[in-house]
Every structure is written in structure tokens, then in C-alpha cells.
Amino acid sequence: MGDSDSDMDYYGSQISNLIEQLGSLPGIGSKTAQRLAFHIISMPPERVEALAASLTQARRNVRYCKECGTLTDQELCPICSDLKRDHRTIMVVESSRDLAAYEKTGHYNGVYHVLQGVISPQLGIGPSDIRLKELMQRLQGDVDEVIIATGSSLEGETTAMYISRLVKPTGIRVTRIASGVPVGGDLEYIDEVTLLRALDGRVEL
Amino acid sequence: MGDSDSDMDYYGSQISNLIEQLGSLPGIGSKTAQRLAFHIISMPPERVEALAASLTQARRNVRYCKECGTLTDQELCPICSDLKRDHRTIMVVESSRDLAAYEKTGHYNGVYHVLQGVISPQLGIGPSDIRLKELMQRLQGDVDEVIIATGSSLEGETTAMYISRLVKPTGIRVTRIASGVPVGGDLEYIDEVTLLRALDGRVEL
């Protein structure tokens, strides 16, 4: 930190502070930070104000949807509050990003349940640390099918098995997205066609 | 814009606004924007406030150094106001980023002159559109050497030739960084060793 500080003394403290702040974001290296900073200081002031406001507003108002647990800025996320969606089909995903990945396919009309994690004995994350209790509560309503769309990592598969055993006694249909999803792959990086194929090829658990 | 808007409706308007704003920055694609947004909304609120403030402050106070013309937030940039630097050696660069590239080598102790452009007949940028008048004014003071460090593109070379012809009649030594800099290369992407070698191997013009 002190190093990059003195490194950028030639800009003046405010510009170097901006470069440092941008460079502390994940995936933003020092060259990208500098490039972004130069872009920002050449933007119309009102656009910079809008960008700054979007940061603080989103941070201030972010919360978890009280129904599905996804990140949103409303009490009920846009999907859960959409009456045109099929609320009897619940896709269980690990994170809001995985939800986003399936939403981008534009072909899934059910709702979601965001676990906010996966069972991982290695990291000490047990079944009670992810949103399983909330899922079981939702299943007391009218639900036809639970589609388990956790990743195909060891943790994702373990979590899928665990959920399947939990849900089966309720008599609700439990399916798992097909293993068209590459083993060990992160859902959010997979192309939409593969995601759709995995959805179509889902199997009874 | 409208497309990516509806694409992200599932987050809620404030988060999707943040993703959109971040995605409009150069080199930030939609996945990176989403990743950054998620990181930002999970940061401590005070750190987000600091990031937002650094944006608006840097934008509000950015200006050009009245001496060398580099981007800074002070009247005189930290280099021009540093009495320990050799003010009799002036390196002429195209942009503040190129200045930063040479500063990072840590081995140049002179000062700079930022042209804020290069002569480009194609883009209609003539000698009077870059900071040449300001350079000639500075040369009326005590100056021993002008090092021309414009890029090795056609425009950079043209500008170098033009400056050399302008400065020579004053009797001040004019040098050009060696062509260790790859032809057509952008100065800011070149490693420090190459930049230093080009500086050491500079030739009389």
C-alpha cells in the first residue's frame, strides 16, 4: 500500500488515491486502475457524480430477498414479486450470480432459492449454515418441483444429495440439472446453451 | 443500454444501475461489472463511501499542471514542484500516462513536458493543437537538454522530428529515446527495462 502510494506521487494525492481505491477492487490491476482513473477524471462531472451515487445507493440499500434470499434492493426481489412466474417450480442455486446465469438464458420461468453457499466440510460449512431451513419452509406451500442447480463441484454435488434426501420425504418432485455442466465448473462462466441443455436434461433424483 | 437494463431486472433497479454504470467504463465487460458490483455491495459501507468520494473528489479537482501540463490535482504537479529534480532536463511525452511509465522506472530525475497529443494529419491534429508553444516558452529558461520521448508510431516520429527542428535553433541539446521501444508500441505497455534501455541509448538528433 505504502509502495503503490509513493509510486503514484507524480499525479498528486487525490488522483493517486483514486487509482489506489480502484486498484483494491478484485481483478483490477494497477494498469487497469490507472486507465479507469484517467477515464473517470475525463468524464463529465455529472456522470462521475452519478457513478459515485450508484455505488453508495446500491450499498446502502442492498439486502436479501425475504423469499428466495437473492441479493436485491427491495424487500421482495423482482422475480419473487412477479406473478407471471411459476411459483410452484423452485430452482435451488448456490448464489445470486448463479441465479443471474440462469436468468440470462431467458428460458426459465420458475422461481429460485438462493442457498448463499454450499455444504463444505473442509471450510466448516454445514447444512445449517446455508439457507436450507428457509427452503423447507417454502416447500410447505404449493410446490410441484425442486430443481437442484448447485454446481458440479464436490461441494455442489454433496449439497445436491443432501437437499434431495431432505426434500424427497415431502413427496415433491426433486430434479438435478444434467451434468452437461462441466465437472468442477463455475456455473456463472458457462455458456447459455450448455446451461439450457443441462436444464432440459435434468433427471429425477 | 435498454437491453442490459432489462437483462438485470432480477437484481432490482439500484443494483442493476450500479452494474450498468460500472459496465460503461472502458474495458469493463458485463461479467466484470457484475463481479465488481457484488464485491462493492459486500464491502463495509464506509469503504464504499470512501471509494465514491475518491471518484468525485478526483474529478472535481483534476487539472493540468501549469508548468508541464500533466494531469494533477494541484496547481503545480509534484514533479514540477520538486526542487530535487533536475529542471534543466525536460522529457517531452505525449500523455500523462507516458509520464507515469517513465516515472515507474525510478531512474529519470529530470522533469517532463506533456504534449497532450501528437501531430496527426489524419486526425487533423496540427502542431498548434499540442502543447508546443508552452514547450518553447519553457526553453527560454535554463534548459540543457530536451529528450523527445514521443512514441514510435508514425505520429510520434513525425512529432519528434517537428520538435527537433523547432528546438535545434535555440542551441539546446535535443535527443530522442532509442528505438528500443518497439515500432508502433504504446509507451505505457512497455516493460521498465526496455524503457530504461531506450533512455540510455538515446541519440543526438
Tab-separated table of C-alpha atoms in Angstrom:
chain	number	residue	atom	x	y	z
A	1	MET	CA	0.000	0.000	0.000
A	2	GLY	CA	2.729	2.441	1.016
A	3	ASP	CA	4.629	1.309	-2.032
A	4	SER	CA	1.918	1.996	-4.552
A	5	ASP	CA	1.312	5.246	-2.732
A	6	SER	CA	4.800	6.629	-3.339
A	7	ASP	CA	4.659	5.056	-6.792
A	8	MET	CA	1.942	7.440	-7.831
A	9	ASP	CA	3.058	10.621	-6.167
A	10	TYR	CA	3.514	12.221	-9.561
A	11	TYR	CA	-0.229	12.556	-10.054
A	12	GLY	CA	-0.998	14.293	-6.813
A	13	SER	CA	-2.675	12.756	-3.809
A	14	GLN	CA	-6.287	12.773	-4.975
A	15	ILE	CA	-5.673	11.091	-8.287
A	16	SER	CA	-3.311	8.561	-6.730
A	17	ASN	CA	-5.897	7.913	-4.034
A	18	LEU	CA	-8.476	7.196	-6.730
A	19	ILE	CA	-6.072	4.831	-8.527
A	20	GLU	CA	-5.357	3.068	-5.246
A	21	GLN	CA	-9.027	2.684	-4.390
A	22	LEU	CA	-9.845	1.309	-7.829
A	23	GLY	CA	-6.821	-0.996	-7.686
A	24	SER	CA	-8.071	-2.523	-4.448
A	25	LEU	CA	-11.130	-3.919	-6.245
A	26	PRO	CA	-10.865	-7.597	-7.224
A	27	GLY	CA	-9.452	-8.228	-10.677
A	28	ILE	CA	-8.385	-4.613	-11.171
A	29	GLY	CA	-4.606	-4.428	-11.553
A	30	SER	CA	-2.560	-1.262	-11.269
A	31	LYS	CA	-2.591	-0.533	-15.020
A	32	THR	CA	-6.339	-1.025	-15.268
A	33	ALA	CA	-6.841	1.144	-12.183
A	34	GLN	CA	-4.780	3.894	-13.782
A	35	ARG	CA	-6.659	3.567	-17.053
A	36	LEU	CA	-10.010	3.730	-15.255
A	37	ALA	CA	-8.916	6.696	-13.154
A	38	PHE	CA	-7.873	8.628	-16.249
A	39	HIS	CA	-11.166	7.804	-17.867
A	40	ILE	CA	-13.102	8.903	-14.794
A	41	ILE	CA	-11.339	12.241	-14.439
A	42	SER	CA	-12.112	12.969	-18.068
A	43	MET	CA	-15.804	12.082	-17.750
A	44	PRO	CA	-18.439	14.833	-17.452
A	45	PRO	CA	-18.626	15.706	-13.731
A	46	GLU	CA	-22.320	14.841	-13.554
A	47	ARG	CA	-21.622	11.337	-14.849
A	48	VAL	CA	-18.978	10.837	-12.170
A	49	GLU	CA	-21.476	12.021	-9.560
A	50	ALA	CA	-23.997	9.508	-10.912
A	51	LEU	CA	-21.436	6.709	-10.760
A	52	ALA	CA	-20.483	7.637	-7.190
A	53	ALA	CA	-24.138	7.828	-6.185
A	54	SER	CA	-24.860	4.420	-7.709
A	55	LEU	CA	-22.116	2.936	-5.542
A	56	THR	CA	-23.353	4.348	-2.267
A	57	GLN	CA	-27.041	3.838	-3.055
A	58	ALA	CA	-26.648	0.215	-4.052
A	59	ARG	CA	-24.508	-0.471	-0.987
A	60	ARG	CA	-26.895	1.316	1.335
A	61	ASN	CA	-29.993	-0.453	0.102
A	62	VAL	CA	-28.735	-3.910	-0.664
A	63	ARG	CA	-30.476	-6.719	1.169
A	64	TYR	CA	-31.551	-10.306	0.709
A	65	CYS	CA	-34.958	-11.084	-0.765
A	66	LYS	CA	-37.096	-12.303	2.137
A	67	GLU	CA	-38.444	-15.101	-0.044
A	68	CYS	CA	-35.579	-16.512	-2.132
A	69	GLY	CA	-32.544	-14.940	-0.462
A	70	THR	CA	-31.038	-13.359	-3.553
A	71	LEU	CA	-29.289	-10.006	-3.378
A	72	THR	CA	-31.661	-7.209	-4.222
A	73	ASP	CA	-32.575	-3.735	-3.097
A	74	GLN	CA	-36.204	-4.476	-2.370
A	75	GLU	CA	-37.934	-6.486	0.309
A	76	LEU	CA	-39.097	-8.963	-2.317
A	77	CYS	CA	-36.878	-9.376	-5.388
A	78	PRO	CA	-38.301	-8.697	-8.862
A	79	ILE	CA	-38.552	-12.426	-9.600
A	80	CYS	CA	-40.371	-13.377	-6.407
A	81	SER	CA	-42.781	-10.499	-6.830
A	82	ASP	CA	-43.505	-11.393	-10.456
A	83	LEU	CA	-46.910	-13.100	-10.587
A	84	LYS	CA	-46.291	-14.280	-14.139
A	85	ARG	CA	-43.526	-16.605	-12.970
A	86	ASP	CA	-44.283	-20.174	-11.978
A	87	HIS	CA	-44.018	-20.130	-8.210
A	88	ARG	CA	-44.564	-23.887	-7.987
A	89	THR	CA	-41.161	-24.631	-9.508
A	90	ILE	CA	-38.172	-23.671	-7.369
A	91	MET	CA	-34.618	-23.818	-8.671
A	92	VAL	CA	-32.069	-24.072	-5.869
A	93	VAL	CA	-28.812	-22.262	-6.671
A	94	GLU	CA	-25.678	-21.515	-4.661
A	95	SER	CA	-25.535	-17.776	-5.231
A	96	SER	CA	-27.164	-14.720	-6.761
A	97	ARG	CA	-24.630	-14.954	-9.569
A	98	ASP	CA	-25.789	-18.440	-10.448
A	99	LEU	CA	-29.354	-17.136	-10.427
A	100	ALA	CA	-28.219	-14.434	-12.833
A	101	ALA	CA	-26.605	-17.043	-15.066
A	102	TYR	CA	-29.902	-18.937	-15.425
A	103	GLU	CA	-31.921	-15.744	-15.808
A	104	LYS	CA	-29.760	-14.786	-18.760
A	105	THR	CA	-30.858	-17.880	-20.648
A	106	GLY	CA	-34.306	-16.262	-20.663
A	107	HIS	CA	-35.927	-19.717	-20.719
A	108	TYR	CA	-36.565	-20.488	-17.085
A	109	ASN	CA	-39.903	-19.295	-15.815
A	110	GLY	CA	-39.893	-20.688	-12.287
A	111	VAL	CA	-38.567	-19.017	-9.160
A	112	TYR	CA	-35.334	-19.547	-7.245
A	113	HIS	CA	-33.968	-20.350	-3.863
A	114	VAL	CA	-30.514	-18.970	-3.185
A	115	LEU	CA	-28.573	-21.068	-0.667
A	116	GLN	CA	-25.886	-18.422	-0.158
A	117	GLY	CA	-23.273	-21.158	-0.007
A	118	VAL	CA	-22.695	-24.885	-0.305
A	119	ILE	CA	-22.047	-27.575	2.257
A	120	SER	CA	-18.291	-27.831	2.641
A	121	PRO	CA	-16.834	-29.934	5.487
A	122	GLN	CA	-13.412	-28.571	4.519
A	123	LEU	CA	-14.469	-24.972	5.126
A	124	GLY	CA	-16.594	-25.962	8.082
A	125	ILE	CA	-19.831	-25.030	6.315
A	126	GLY	CA	-22.591	-27.379	7.422
A	127	PRO	CA	-26.243	-27.786	6.346
A	128	SER	CA	-27.363	-25.276	8.967
A	129	ASP	CA	-25.054	-22.606	7.533
A	130	ILE	CA	-26.847	-22.411	4.187
A	131	ARG	CA	-30.473	-21.458	3.611
A	132	LEU	CA	-31.979	-24.960	3.870
A	133	LYS	CA	-34.384	-24.223	6.717
A	134	GLU	CA	-35.858	-21.420	4.611
A	135	LEU	CA	-36.179	-23.818	1.664
A	136	MET	CA	-38.084	-26.361	3.731
A	137	GLN	CA	-40.410	-23.620	4.931
A	138	ARG	CA	-41.166	-22.637	1.356
A	139	LEU	CA	-41.930	-26.253	0.483
A	140	GLN	CA	-44.865	-26.162	2.903
A	141	GLY	CA	-46.639	-24.022	0.316
A	142	ASP	CA	-47.783	-25.234	-3.108
A	143	VAL	CA	-44.659	-26.534	-4.810
A	144	ASP	CA	-44.529	-29.059	-7.651
A	145	GLU	CA	-40.821	-29.376	-8.267
A	146	VAL	CA	-37.472	-28.522	-6.739
A	147	ILE	CA	-34.707	-28.280	-9.345
A	148	ILE	CA	-31.288	-28.546	-7.727
A	149	ALA	CA	-28.833	-26.408	-9.679
A	150	THR	CA	-25.856	-26.344	-7.369
A	151	GLY	CA	-22.519	-26.617	-9.178
A	152	SER	CA	-20.887	-29.893	-10.124
A	153	SER	CA	-18.006	-29.482	-7.693
A	154	LEU	CA	-17.683	-31.975	-4.850
A	155	GLU	CA	-19.393	-29.477	-2.542
A	156	GLY	CA	-22.141	-28.782	-5.057
A	157	GLU	CA	-22.836	-32.498	-5.501
A	158	THR	CA	-22.776	-33.111	-1.752
A	159	THR	CA	-25.229	-30.275	-1.244
A	160	ALA	CA	-27.458	-31.620	-4.024
A	161	MET	CA	-27.536	-35.072	-2.425
A	162	TYR	CA	-28.283	-33.584	0.958
A	163	ILE	CA	-31.173	-31.483	-0.361
A	164	SER	CA	-32.576	-34.380	-2.343
A	165	ARG	CA	-32.723	-36.544	0.799
A	166	LEU	CA	-34.307	-33.668	2.693
A	167	VAL	CA	-36.995	-32.919	0.114
A	168	LYS	CA	-37.954	-36.434	-1.047
A	169	PRO	CA	-39.982	-37.299	2.080
A	170	THR	CA	-42.270	-34.351	1.301
A	171	GLY	CA	-43.345	-36.066	-1.911
A	172	ILE	CA	-42.345	-33.064	-4.008
A	173	ARG	CA	-40.546	-33.910	-7.258
A	174	VAL	CA	-36.801	-33.334	-6.947
A	175	THR	CA	-34.633	-32.995	-10.030
A	176	ARG	CA	-30.995	-32.188	-10.645
A	177	ILE	CA	-29.722	-30.247	-13.658
A	178	ALA	CA	-27.971	-32.602	-16.085
A	179	SER	CA	-24.244	-32.961	-15.863
A	180	GLY	CA	-23.836	-31.101	-19.104
A	181	VAL	CA	-22.307	-28.602	-16.759
A	182	PRO	CA	-18.545	-29.339	-16.864
A	183	VAL	CA	-17.249	-31.069	-13.748
A	184	GLY	CA	-15.675	-28.570	-11.383
A	185	GLY	CA	-17.039	-25.693	-13.416
A	186	ASP	CA	-18.409	-22.489	-12.007
A	187	LEU	CA	-21.995	-22.003	-13.184
A	188	GLU	CA	-21.629	-18.332	-13.958
A	189	TYR	CA	-18.919	-18.943	-16.575
A	190	ILE	CA	-20.856	-21.459	-18.586
A	191	ASP	CA	-22.463	-20.505	-21.885
A	192	GLU	CA	-26.225	-20.240	-22.057
A	193	VAL	CA	-26.666	-23.165	-24.448
A	194	THR	CA	-24.911	-25.532	-22.059
A	195	LEU	CA	-26.947	-24.187	-19.162
A	196	LEU	CA	-30.171	-24.775	-21.095
A	197	ARG	CA	-29.111	-28.266	-22.146
A	198	ALA	CA	-28.374	-29.088	-18.551
A	199	LEU	CA	-31.807	-27.820	-17.572
A	200	ASP	CA	-33.596	-29.799	-20.294
A	201	GLY	CA	-31.689	-32.966	-19.420
A	202	ARG	CA	-32.409	-32.767	-15.729
A	203	VAL	CA	-33.013	-36.152	-14.106
A	204	GLU	CA	-35.154	-37.449	-11.284
A	205	LEU	CA	-33.187	-37.838	-8.068
B	1	MET	CA	-28.486	0.136	-22.788
B	2	GLY	CA	-32.187	-0.707	-22.636
B	3	ASP	CA	-31.225	-4.292	-23.322
B	4	SER	CA	-28.770	-4.676	-20.498
B	5	ASP	CA	-31.294	-2.868	-18.346
B	6	SER	CA	-33.990	-5.495	-18.722
B	7	ASP	CA	-31.256	-8.137	-18.571
B	8	MET	CA	-30.586	-7.290	-14.959
B	9	ASP	CA	-34.087	-6.685	-13.685
B	10	TYR	CA	-33.711	-9.649	-11.351
B	11	TYR	CA	-31.387	-7.727	-9.057
B	12	GLY	CA	-33.597	-4.724	-8.562
B	13	SER	CA	-33.078	-1.319	-10.085
B	14	GLN	CA	-30.308	0.009	-7.843
B	15	ILE	CA	-28.018	-2.968	-8.199
B	16	SER	CA	-28.656	-3.201	-11.937
B	17	ASN	CA	-27.983	0.534	-12.203
B	18	LEU	CA	-24.645	0.010	-10.463
B	19	ILE	CA	-23.759	-2.876	-12.797
B	20	GLU	CA	-24.711	-0.751	-15.775
B	21	GLN	CA	-22.642	2.209	-14.609
B	22	LEU	CA	-19.611	0.028	-13.970
B	23	GLY	CA	-20.099	-1.733	-17.298
B	24	SER	CA	-19.960	1.577	-19.137
B	25	LEU	CA	-16.342	2.087	-18.037
B	26	PRO	CA	-13.738	1.178	-20.659
B	27	GLY	CA	-12.517	-2.409	-20.526
B	28	ILE	CA	-15.185	-3.479	-18.035
B	29	GLY	CA	-17.431	-6.111	-19.602
B	30	SER	CA	-20.787	-7.182	-18.226
B	31	LYS	CA	-19.378	-10.109	-16.208
B	32	THR	CA	-16.657	-7.970	-14.649
B	33	ALA	CA	-19.215	-5.250	-13.896
B	34	GLN	CA	-21.406	-7.790	-12.139
B	35	ARG	CA	-18.464	-9.195	-10.203
B	36	LEU	CA	-17.399	-5.695	-9.139
B	37	ALA	CA	-20.940	-4.744	-8.167
B	38	PHE	CA	-21.260	-7.825	-5.962
B	39	HIS	CA	-17.949	-7.043	-4.378
B	40	ILE	CA	-18.953	-3.439	-3.760
B	41	ILE	CA	-22.283	-4.271	-2.143
B	42	SER	CA	-20.477	-6.639	0.212
B	43	MET	CA	-17.829	-4.088	1.201
B	44	PRO	CA	-18.079	-2.220	4.518
B	45	PRO	CA	-20.329	0.802	3.868
B	46	GLU	CA	-17.602	3.255	4.927
B	47	ARG	CA	-15.217	1.807	2.341
B	48	VAL	CA	-17.852	2.264	-0.361
B	49	GLU	CA	-18.340	5.853	0.773
B	50	ALA	CA	-14.567	6.371	0.551
B	51	LEU	CA	-14.468	4.919	-2.950
B	52	ALA	CA	-17.369	7.107	-4.056
B	53	ALA	CA	-15.739	10.177	-2.505
B	54	SER	CA	-12.428	9.459	-4.229
B	55	LEU	CA	-14.257	9.443	-7.561
B	56	THR	CA	-15.970	12.770	-7.114
B	57	GLN	CA	-13.021	14.455	-5.415
B	58	ALA	CA	-10.517	13.449	-8.060
B	59	ARG	CA	-12.910	14.524	-10.811
B	60	ARG	CA	-13.694	17.813	-9.142
B	61	ASN	CA	-10.097	18.796	-8.538
B	62	VAL	CA	-8.357	17.448	-11.589
B	63	ARG	CA	-6.446	19.997	-13.639
B	64	TYR	CA	-3.360	20.331	-15.764
B	65	CYS	CA	-0.041	21.299	-14.167
B	66	LYS	CA	0.590	24.901	-15.191
B	67	GLU	CA	4.223	24.032	-15.897
B	68	CYS	CA	4.363	20.640	-17.613
B	69	GLY	CA	0.706	20.072	-18.477
B	70	THR	CA	0.308	16.694	-16.797
B	71	LEU	CA	-2.914	15.736	-15.072
B	72	THR	CA	-2.769	16.524	-11.387
B	73	ASP	CA	-4.911	17.946	-8.620
B	74	GLN	CA	-2.573	20.781	-7.725
B	75	GLU	CA	-1.596	23.970	-9.493
B	76	LEU	CA	1.940	22.636	-9.897
B	77	CYS	CA	2.347	18.857	-10.125
B	78	PRO	CA	4.512	17.021	-7.560
B	79	ILE	CA	7.325	16.613	-10.108
B	80	CYS	CA	7.470	20.261	-11.204
B	81	SER	CA	7.380	21.423	-7.592
B	82	ASP	CA	10.169	19.024	-6.562
B	83	LEU	CA	13.387	21.052	-6.208
B	84	LYS	CA	15.475	17.871	-6.074
B	85	ARG	CA	14.621	17.069	-9.691
B	86	ASP	CA	16.814	18.313	-12.498
B	87	HIS	CA	14.761	21.115	-14.029
B	88	ARG	CA	17.318	21.628	-16.812
B	89	THR	CA	16.411	18.325	-18.459
B	90	ILE	CA	12.949	18.152	-19.976
B	91	MET	CA	11.477	14.934	-21.325
B	92	VAL	CA	8.701	15.532	-23.843
B	93	VAL	CA	5.966	12.894	-23.694
B	94	GLU	CA	2.600	12.516	-25.380
B	95	SER	CA	0.469	11.983	-22.286
B	96	SER	CA	0.345	11.787	-18.510
B	97	ARG	CA	0.288	8.005	-18.852
B	98	ASP	CA	3.595	8.042	-20.685
B	99	LEU	CA	4.975	10.279	-17.941
B	100	ALA	CA	3.787	7.675	-15.433
B	101	ALA	CA	5.510	4.926	-17.422
B	102	TYR	CA	8.877	6.699	-17.178
B	103	GLU	CA	8.332	7.655	-13.547
B	104	LYS	CA	7.851	3.997	-12.700
B	105	THR	CA	11.362	3.201	-13.873
B	106	GLY	CA	12.508	5.334	-10.931
B	107	HIS	CA	15.669	6.289	-12.834
B	108	TYR	CA	14.740	9.526	-14.534
B	109	ASN	CA	15.445	12.598	-12.459
B	110	GLY	CA	14.570	15.356	-14.908
B	111	VAL	CA	11.197	16.985	-15.442
B	112	TYR	CA	8.594	16.480	-18.161
B	113	HIS	CA	6.592	18.289	-20.755
B	114	VAL	CA	3.285	16.672	-21.609
B	115	LEU	CA	2.146	17.446	-25.159
B	116	GLN	CA	-1.397	16.172	-24.573
B	117	GLY	CA	-1.381	14.678	-28.053
B	118	VAL	CA	0.716	14.095	-31.151
B	119	ILE	CA	0.726	15.690	-34.574
B	120	SER	CA	-1.618	13.648	-36.736
B	121	PRO	CA	-2.606	14.966	-40.161
B	122	GLN	CA	-5.079	12.099	-40.391
B	123	LEU	CA	-6.959	13.235	-37.286
B	124	GLY	CA	-6.469	16.884	-38.172
B	125	ILE	CA	-4.192	17.498	-35.192
B	126	GLY	CA	-1.584	20.077	-36.143
B	127	PRO	CA	1.432	21.490	-34.277
B	128	SER	CA	-0.700	24.230	-32.763
B	129	ASP	CA	-3.072	21.688	-31.235
B	130	ILE	CA	-0.469	20.180	-28.920
B	131	ARG	CA	1.473	21.979	-26.185
B	132	LEU	CA	4.418	23.126	-28.304
B	133	LYS	CA	4.057	26.842	-27.640
B	134	GLU	CA	4.266	26.099	-23.919
B	135	LEU	CA	7.386	23.999	-24.522
B	136	MET	CA	9.129	26.806	-26.393
B	137	GLN	CA	8.267	29.186	-23.567
B	138	ARG	CA	9.870	26.836	-21.045
B	139	LEU	CA	13.010	26.647	-23.186
B	140	GLN	CA	13.577	30.358	-22.614
B	141	GLY	CA	14.611	29.432	-19.090
B	142	ASP	CA	17.749	27.461	-18.169
B	143	VAL	CA	17.448	24.184	-20.054
B	144	ASP	CA	20.315	21.874	-21.013
B	145	GLU	CA	18.540	19.090	-22.828
B	146	VAL	CA	15.203	18.203	-24.370
B	147	ILE	CA	14.614	14.453	-24.531
B	148	ILE	CA	11.907	13.592	-27.018
B	149	ALA	CA	10.014	10.542	-25.782
B	150	THR	CA	7.018	10.507	-28.060
B	151	GLY	CA	6.010	7.003	-29.202
B	152	SER	CA	7.492	5.252	-32.199
B	153	SER	CA	4.283	5.366	-34.207
B	154	LEU	CA	4.229	7.409	-37.404
B	155	GLU	CA	2.615	10.280	-35.487
B	156	GLY	CA	5.117	10.012	-32.655
B	157	GLU	CA	8.046	10.107	-35.069
B	158	THR	CA	6.552	12.996	-37.015
B	159	THR	CA	6.070	14.924	-33.796
B	160	ALA	CA	9.630	14.138	-32.711
B	161	MET	CA	11.021	15.430	-35.992
B	162	TYR	CA	8.912	18.554	-35.755
B	163	ILE	CA	10.035	19.309	-32.195
B	164	SER	CA	13.674	18.620	-33.044
B	165	ARG	CA	13.552	21.179	-35.872
B	166	LEU	CA	11.822	23.646	-33.567
B	167	VAL	CA	14.283	23.301	-30.690
B	168	LYS	CA	17.611	22.985	-32.555
B	169	PRO	CA	17.868	26.707	-33.458
B	170	THR	CA	17.834	27.503	-29.712
B	171	GLY	CA	21.142	25.662	-29.301
B	172	ILE	CA	19.683	23.376	-26.631
B	173	ARG	CA	20.680	19.713	-26.927
B	174	VAL	CA	17.859	17.638	-28.421
B	175	THR	CA	17.820	13.859	-28.011
B	176	ARG	CA	15.403	11.114	-28.900
B	177	ILE	CA	14.878	7.972	-26.824
B	178	ALA	CA	16.440	4.985	-28.600
B	179	SER	CA	14.267	2.836	-30.773
B	180	GLY	CA	14.473	0.038	-28.257
B	181	VAL	CA	10.837	0.920	-27.957
B	182	PRO	CA	9.049	-1.494	-30.321
B	183	VAL	CA	7.790	0.135	-33.503
B	184	GLY	CA	4.125	1.005	-33.218
B	185	GLY	CA	4.170	0.260	-29.499
B	186	ASP	CA	2.338	2.215	-26.870
B	187	LEU	CA	4.816	3.539	-24.289
B	188	GLU	CA	2.720	2.679	-21.292
B	189	TYR	CA	2.693	-1.056	-22.083
B	190	ILE	CA	6.419	-1.418	-22.346
B	191	ASP	CA	8.403	-3.012	-19.530
B	192	GLU	CA	10.626	-0.798	-17.436
B	193	VAL	CA	13.873	-2.409	-18.574
B	194	THR	CA	13.116	-1.630	-22.195
B	195	LEU	CA	12.120	1.913	-21.291
B	196	LEU	CA	15.415	2.376	-19.432
B	197	ARG	CA	17.422	0.880	-22.278
B	198	ALA	CA	15.737	3.253	-24.677
B	199	LEU	CA	16.605	6.154	-22.382
B	200	ASP	CA	20.258	5.106	-22.027
B	201	GLY	CA	20.639	4.592	-25.778
B	202	ARG	CA	19.135	7.942	-26.700
B	203	VAL	CA	20.796	9.577	-29.684
B	204	GLU	CA	21.522	13.114	-30.752
B	205	LEU	CA	19.014	14.433	-33.243
